[in-house]
Amino acid sequence: MSYDANNIFAKILRGELPAVKVYEDDDAIAFMDIMPQAPGHTLVVPRAPSRNLLDAAPETLSRVMPLVQKLARAVRTAFAADGVTIMQFNEAAGGQTVYHLHFHVIPRHDGVPLSKHAGGMEKAEVLEAHAAKIRAALAS
Ligand code: 5GP
């Protein structure tokens, strides 16, 4: 399977589609998942084009993982989380629905199950409020 430059995240990276961003640098961007599985569900997306983990260059992975850690720490702080779940899906059989490599960073609380993957759309104002908390945690 090859990389399709018209996937949704490629369009967000090019600024052709909006996203509620919390962080960006030369290597990657992080923005709110539009269908969060828990409040604060964030996606970390490397700028380098790869379909998923299976075709990614090792350099892409080594550059993005520190940012995944940074966002994991930030969502833990922002949501006073007991833990953080990192998820990454590969191909349809692996649960992937958007074919540009990305990592899910989800704050977790004891005894609270995740909502369904790609379940329902969250309101823009709720995503904005969550993003503000994460940006504040990143700045602290
Ligand atoms: P995966 O490919 O790992 O299965 O998940 C893709 C994720 O992207 C899902 O959690 C879904 O909610 C999210 N998503 C799908 N379309 C959009 C979009 O247009 N904007 C944002 N911010 N998230 C999206």
CSV table of C-alpha atoms and ligand atoms in Angstrom, one decimal:
chain,number,residue,atom,x,y,z
A,1,MET,CA,0.0,0.0,0.0
A,2,SER,CA,1.4,3.4,-0.9
A,3,TYR,CA,1.0,6.8,0.7
A,4,ASP,CA,-1.9,8.9,-0.5
A,5,ALA,CA,-1.1,12.7,-0.1
A,6,ASN,CA,-4.8,13.5,-0.1
A,7,ASN,CA,-5.5,11.9,3.3
A,8,ILE,CA,-7.1,14.1,6.0
A,9,PHE,CA,-4.0,14.6,8.1
A,10,ALA,CA,-1.9,15.5,5.1
A,11,LYS,CA,-4.5,18.2,4.3
A,12,ILE,CA,-4.3,19.4,7.9
A,13,LEU,CA,-0.5,19.5,7.7
A,14,ARG,CA,-0.7,21.6,4.6
A,15,GLY,CA,-3.2,23.9,6.2
A,16,GLU,CA,-6.0,22.9,3.7
A,17,LEU,CA,-8.2,21.7,6.6
A,18,PRO,CA,-8.6,23.1,10.1
A,19,ALA,CA,-7.6,21.4,13.3
A,20,VAL,CA,-7.5,22.4,17.0
A,21,LYS,CA,-3.7,22.5,17.3
A,22,VAL,CA,-1.9,22.3,20.7
A,23,TYR,CA,1.7,22.1,19.5
A,24,GLU,CA,3.8,22.2,16.3
A,25,ASP,CA,7.5,22.2,15.4
A,26,ASP,CA,9.6,21.4,12.3
A,27,ASP,CA,9.0,17.6,12.8
A,28,ALA,CA,5.4,17.2,13.8
A,29,ILE,CA,2.1,18.7,14.9
A,30,ALA,CA,-0.3,17.8,17.7
A,31,PHE,CA,-4.0,18.5,17.5
A,32,MET,CA,-7.2,17.4,19.2
A,33,ASP,CA,-8.9,14.2,17.9
A,34,ILE,CA,-12.3,15.3,16.5
A,35,MET,CA,-13.9,12.1,17.9
A,36,PRO,CA,-12.2,11.8,21.3
A,37,GLN,CA,-12.2,8.5,23.2
A,38,ALA,CA,-11.7,10.5,26.4
A,39,PRO,CA,-11.4,14.3,27.1
A,40,GLY,CA,-8.0,15.5,26.0
A,41,HIS,CA,-7.5,12.8,23.3
A,42,THR,CA,-4.7,14.3,21.2
A,43,LEU,CA,-3.1,13.1,18.0
A,44,VAL,CA,0.7,13.5,17.3
A,45,VAL,CA,1.4,13.6,13.6
A,46,PRO,CA,4.9,13.6,12.0
A,47,ARG,CA,5.2,15.9,9.0
A,48,ALA,CA,7.1,13.3,7.1
A,49,PRO,CA,4.8,11.4,4.8
A,50,SER,CA,4.4,7.8,5.8
A,51,ARG,CA,1.3,5.7,5.8
A,52,ASN,CA,1.9,4.2,9.2
A,53,LEU,CA,4.5,2.6,11.4
A,54,LEU,CA,5.2,-0.2,8.8
A,55,ASP,CA,6.6,2.1,6.1
A,56,ALA,CA,8.0,4.9,8.4
A,57,ALA,CA,11.6,5.8,8.2
A,58,PRO,CA,13.4,5.1,11.5
A,59,GLU,CA,14.4,8.8,11.6
A,60,THR,CA,10.7,9.8,11.5
A,61,LEU,CA,10.1,7.6,14.5
A,62,SER,CA,13.1,8.8,16.5
A,63,ARG,CA,12.0,12.4,15.9
A,64,VAL,CA,8.4,12.0,16.8
A,65,MET,CA,8.6,9.8,19.9
A,66,PRO,CA,10.0,12.6,22.2
A,67,LEU,CA,7.0,14.7,21.1
A,68,VAL,CA,4.7,11.8,22.0
A,69,GLN,CA,6.3,11.8,25.4
A,70,LYS,CA,6.0,15.6,25.7
A,71,LEU,CA,2.2,15.4,24.9
A,72,ALA,CA,1.7,12.5,27.2
A,73,ARG,CA,3.2,14.5,30.1
A,74,ALA,CA,1.1,17.5,29.1
A,75,VAL,CA,-2.2,15.7,29.0
A,76,ARG,CA,-1.5,14.0,32.3
A,77,THR,CA,-1.0,17.5,33.9
A,78,ALA,CA,-3.8,19.2,32.0
A,79,PHE,CA,-6.4,16.6,33.0
A,80,ALA,CA,-4.9,15.4,36.3
A,81,ALA,CA,-4.9,12.0,34.8
A,82,ASP,CA,-4.0,8.8,36.6
A,83,GLY,CA,-2.4,7.4,33.5
A,84,VAL,CA,-2.0,7.9,29.7
A,85,THR,CA,-2.8,5.5,26.9
A,86,ILE,CA,-0.7,5.7,23.7
A,87,MET,CA,-2.3,4.0,20.7
A,88,GLN,CA,-1.1,3.6,17.1
A,89,PHE,CA,-3.0,1.5,14.4
A,90,ASN,CA,-1.6,0.0,11.2
A,91,GLU,CA,-3.9,-0.7,8.2
A,92,ALA,CA,-7.6,-1.4,8.3
A,93,ALA,CA,-7.2,-4.8,9.9
A,94,GLY,CA,-5.1,-3.1,12.7
A,95,GLY,CA,-7.8,-0.5,13.3
A,96,GLN,CA,-6.4,2.4,11.2
A,97,THR,CA,-8.8,4.8,9.5
A,98,VAL,CA,-6.6,7.7,8.5
A,99,TYR,CA,-3.5,6.7,6.5
A,100,HIS,CA,-0.9,9.1,7.6
A,101,LEU,CA,1.2,7.9,10.6
A,102,HIS,CA,-0.1,9.2,13.9
A,103,PHE,CA,0.0,8.4,17.6
A,104,HIS,CA,-3.1,8.7,19.9
A,105,VAL,CA,-2.3,10.3,23.3
A,106,ILE,CA,-5.2,9.8,25.7
A,107,PRO,CA,-5.4,10.8,29.4
A,108,ARG,CA,-6.9,8.1,31.6
A,109,HIS,CA,-8.6,8.0,34.9
A,110,ASP,CA,-8.9,5.0,37.2
A,111,GLY,CA,-12.1,3.0,36.4
A,112,VAL,CA,-13.1,5.1,33.4
A,113,PRO,CA,-13.3,3.1,30.1
A,114,LEU,CA,-12.4,4.6,26.8
A,115,SER,CA,-15.3,5.6,24.5
A,116,LYS,CA,-15.6,3.8,21.1
A,117,HIS,CA,-12.8,4.5,18.6
A,118,ALA,CA,-13.9,7.2,16.1
A,119,GLY,CA,-17.3,7.2,17.8
A,120,GLY,CA,-19.0,10.6,17.9
A,121,MET,CA,-17.8,14.1,17.0
A,122,GLU,CA,-17.1,16.5,19.9
A,123,LYS,CA,-18.3,20.1,19.8
A,124,ALA,CA,-15.6,22.6,18.6
A,125,GLU,CA,-15.9,24.7,21.8
A,126,VAL,CA,-15.2,21.6,24.0
A,127,LEU,CA,-12.1,20.7,21.9
A,128,GLU,CA,-10.9,24.3,22.1
A,129,ALA,CA,-11.3,24.3,25.9
A,130,HIS,CA,-9.4,21.0,26.2
A,131,ALA,CA,-6.7,22.3,23.9
A,132,ALA,CA,-6.3,25.4,26.0
A,133,LYS,CA,-5.6,23.2,29.1
A,134,ILE,CA,-3.0,21.2,27.2
A,135,ARG,CA,-1.3,24.4,25.8
A,136,ALA,CA,-1.1,25.8,29.3
A,137,ALA,CA,0.4,22.5,30.6
A,138,LEU,CA,3.0,22.6,27.7
A,139,ALA,CA,3.9,26.2,28.6
A,140,SER,CA,4.3,25.5,32.4
B,1,5GP,P1,-6.8,5.8,13.3
B,1,5GP,O1,-6.4,6.0,11.9
B,1,5GP,O2,-5.7,5.6,14.2
B,1,5GP,O3,-7.8,4.6,13.4
B,1,5GP,O4,-7.6,7.0,13.9
B,1,5GP,C1,-7.8,8.2,13.2
B,1,5GP,C2,-8.3,9.2,14.2
B,1,5GP,O5,-8.5,10.4,13.6
B,1,5GP,C3,-9.6,8.8,14.9
B,1,5GP,O6,-9.5,8.8,16.3
B,1,5GP,C4,-10.6,9.9,14.4
B,1,5GP,O7,-11.5,10.3,15.4
B,1,5GP,C5,-9.6,11.0,14.1
B,1,5GP,N1,-10.1,11.9,13.0
B,1,5GP,C6,-10.7,11.5,11.8
B,1,5GP,N2,-10.9,12.6,11.0
B,1,5GP,C7,-10.4,13.7,11.7
B,1,5GP,C8,-10.4,15.0,11.4
B,1,5GP,O8,-10.8,15.5,10.3
B,1,5GP,N3,-9.8,15.9,12.3
B,1,5GP,C9,-9.3,15.4,13.5
B,1,5GP,N4,-8.8,16.3,14.3
B,1,5GP,N5,-9.4,14.1,13.8
B,1,5GP,C10,-9.9,13.2,12.9
